[in-house]
Every structure is written in structure tokens, then in C-alpha cells.
Amino acid sequence: MAKRKIPATRVAKQPREANAERNQVTALARGLAILRCFTRTRPELGSTEIARLTCLPQPTVWRLCQTLVQSGFLSAASDGLRFRLGAAVLELGFIVPSTVDILEEVQPRMKQIARTYGAEIAIAGRDALDMVCLERWTAGSLSSMNPSRRLYRRRLAGPMSRHFTRLREKPYSRR
């Protein structure tokens, strides 16, 4: 009896790969891949661009984008042909800081860096174009600042991502 040839697309997967795919919803993974295409340098994208970035068929991308628009995760750009991130993404972004206490996460590392290098290290939060110092470690002590009191406001001398070390201290004044 001759063995029947199995097409390449139906070749059995390794057990680990099969389990991973069995526990994954492909449509959801594709939708998340679409959302990840948007960046600061690519705030608006057309379905053809998204298809190229995700390696998904353009009609599939179009349908997924329409679903994401209906659920608020994408919105149509002013030209009606392109998409941008929607308010639902922002809403989820606001939830994250309330569920992760960043200060608890970084305190041990800040302390270690300060002691190892005998330096001062600080963590700050963004407030529009200002940085608000939340906590500061020196080699010997911790200085914790209540962000709601904002003891000091440090204004940026340029884009935050490039010049965070060039902050100048400025007394806080209520606006």
C-alpha cells in the first residue's frame, strides 16, 4: 500500500507549538498586531500599510480594522481612508498605572544603583512638559516625594526622551 503524501500545509506541528496555538485566539492576536503597528512616528496608517507591516491579507486587515473602529480601539482619520488609535486604547492606558505601583517595582533597583555607584538616582513622572520627581535615592538615604504635593517641578530643556538628564530644578508654583 502506497503512502499518501500529506500537503505541506497539513504537516503535524510539534506538540508544544500545537498547544500554544490551541490556547490562542488568532483573530485577537491579529487585532493586537494591528494596534502595535501604530507608533509616534506612524500615528495614522491605511489598511494597505497595515497589511504590509503585519503580513496579513489586506481584506482581512480591512475587516479587523472595521471591528476595531466599532469597538473604539481605532478611529477613522480625517481623510476616511486611514486609521489612528482610538479612545479605548487611551482608556486602557490609564488603567495600567493604577494597577502597577512603579515605585515599589523600582525601589530595590534604585537603591542598588545608588549604593553600587555612590550616585544619586531619581525617578520622575511626566506632567505635560514637566517632570515631577517622585522619589530620589542617594548612597545613604531615600527621599520620597508625594506626587500630589509636587514639592519640585523640573522643566525640560528639550524633548523628554533625549534630554531627561538636563532637567533644571524650578520651584513649584500653582498655575
PDB file of N, CA and C in Angstrom, residues 13-27 29:
ATOM      1  N   LYS A  13       2.186  19.623  13.609  1.00  0.00           N
ATOM      2  CA  LYS A  13       3.102  20.523  14.308  1.00  0.00           C
ATOM      3  C   LYS A  13       3.682  19.824  15.516  1.00  0.00           C
ATOM      4  N   GLN A  14       4.764  20.351  16.013  1.00  0.00           N
ATOM      5  CA  GLN A  14       5.357  19.833  17.238  1.00  0.00           C
ATOM      6  C   GLN A  14       4.342  20.011  18.365  1.00  0.00           C
ATOM      7  N   PRO A  15       4.310  19.119  19.353  1.00  0.00           N
ATOM      8  CA  PRO A  15       3.320  19.210  20.429  1.00  0.00           C
ATOM      9  C   PRO A  15       3.283  20.569  21.118  1.00  0.00           C
ATOM     10  N   ARG A  16       4.436  21.174  21.394  1.00  0.00           N
ATOM     11  CA  ARG A  16       4.467  22.460  22.085  1.00  0.00           C
ATOM     12  C   ARG A  16       3.815  23.546  21.226  1.00  0.00           C
ATOM     13  N   GLU A  17       4.123  23.575  19.920  1.00  0.00           N
ATOM     14  CA  GLU A  17       3.529  24.566  19.021  1.00  0.00           C
ATOM     15  C   GLU A  17       2.029  24.362  18.913  1.00  0.00           C
ATOM     16  N   ALA A  18       1.591  23.108  18.846  1.00  0.00           N
ATOM     17  CA  ALA A  18       0.160  22.825  18.738  1.00  0.00           C
ATOM     18  C   ALA A  18      -0.573  23.316  19.977  1.00  0.00           C
ATOM     19  N   ASN A  19      -0.010  23.084  21.162  1.00  0.00           N
ATOM     20  CA  ASN A  19      -0.650  23.548  22.398  1.00  0.00           C
ATOM     21  C   ASN A  19      -0.691  25.065  22.466  1.00  0.00           C
ATOM     22  N   ALA A  20       0.383  25.710  22.049  1.00  0.00           N
ATOM     23  CA  ALA A  20       0.423  27.174  22.078  1.00  0.00           C
ATOM     24  C   ALA A  20      -0.651  27.750  21.170  1.00  0.00           C
ATOM     25  N   GLU A  21      -0.792  27.186  19.982  1.00  0.00           N
ATOM     26  CA  GLU A  21      -1.807  27.697  19.058  1.00  0.00           C
ATOM     27  C   GLU A  21      -3.209  27.351  19.518  1.00  0.00           C
ATOM     28  N   ARG A  22      -3.379  26.226  20.180  1.00  0.00           N
ATOM     29  CA  ARG A  22      -4.695  25.821  20.651  1.00  0.00           C
ATOM     30  C   ARG A  22      -5.185  26.785  21.724  1.00  0.00           C
ATOM     31  N   ASN A  23      -4.280  27.371  22.470  1.00  0.00           N
ATOM     32  CA  ASN A  23      -4.638  28.295  23.541  1.00  0.00           C
ATOM     33  C   ASN A  23      -4.629  29.746  23.095  1.00  0.00           C
ATOM     34  N   GLN A  24      -4.620  29.980  21.818  1.00  0.00           N
ATOM     35  CA  GLN A  24      -4.560  31.345  21.283  1.00  0.00           C
ATOM     36  C   GLN A  24      -5.740  31.580  20.349  1.00  0.00           C
ATOM     37  N   VAL A  25      -6.315  32.768  20.431  1.00  0.00           N
ATOM     38  CA  VAL A  25      -7.374  33.171  19.511  1.00  0.00           C
ATOM     39  C   VAL A  25      -6.702  33.980  18.411  1.00  0.00           C
ATOM     40  N   THR A  26      -6.644  33.409  17.235  1.00  0.00           N
ATOM     41  CA  THR A  26      -5.901  34.009  16.128  1.00  0.00           C
ATOM     42  C   THR A  26      -6.420  35.397  15.769  1.00  0.00           C
ATOM     43  N   ALA A  27      -7.739  35.558  15.729  1.00  0.00           N
ATOM     44  CA  ALA A  27      -8.301  36.861  15.352  1.00  0.00           C
ATOM     45  C   ALA A  27      -7.894  37.936  16.354  1.00  0.00           C
ATOM     46  N   ALA A  29      -5.169  37.896  18.258  1.00  0.00           N
ATOM     47  CA  ALA A  29      -3.735  38.141  18.054  1.00  0.00           C
ATOM     48  C   ALA A  29      -3.513  39.042  16.846  1.00  0.00           C
TER      49      ALA A  29
END
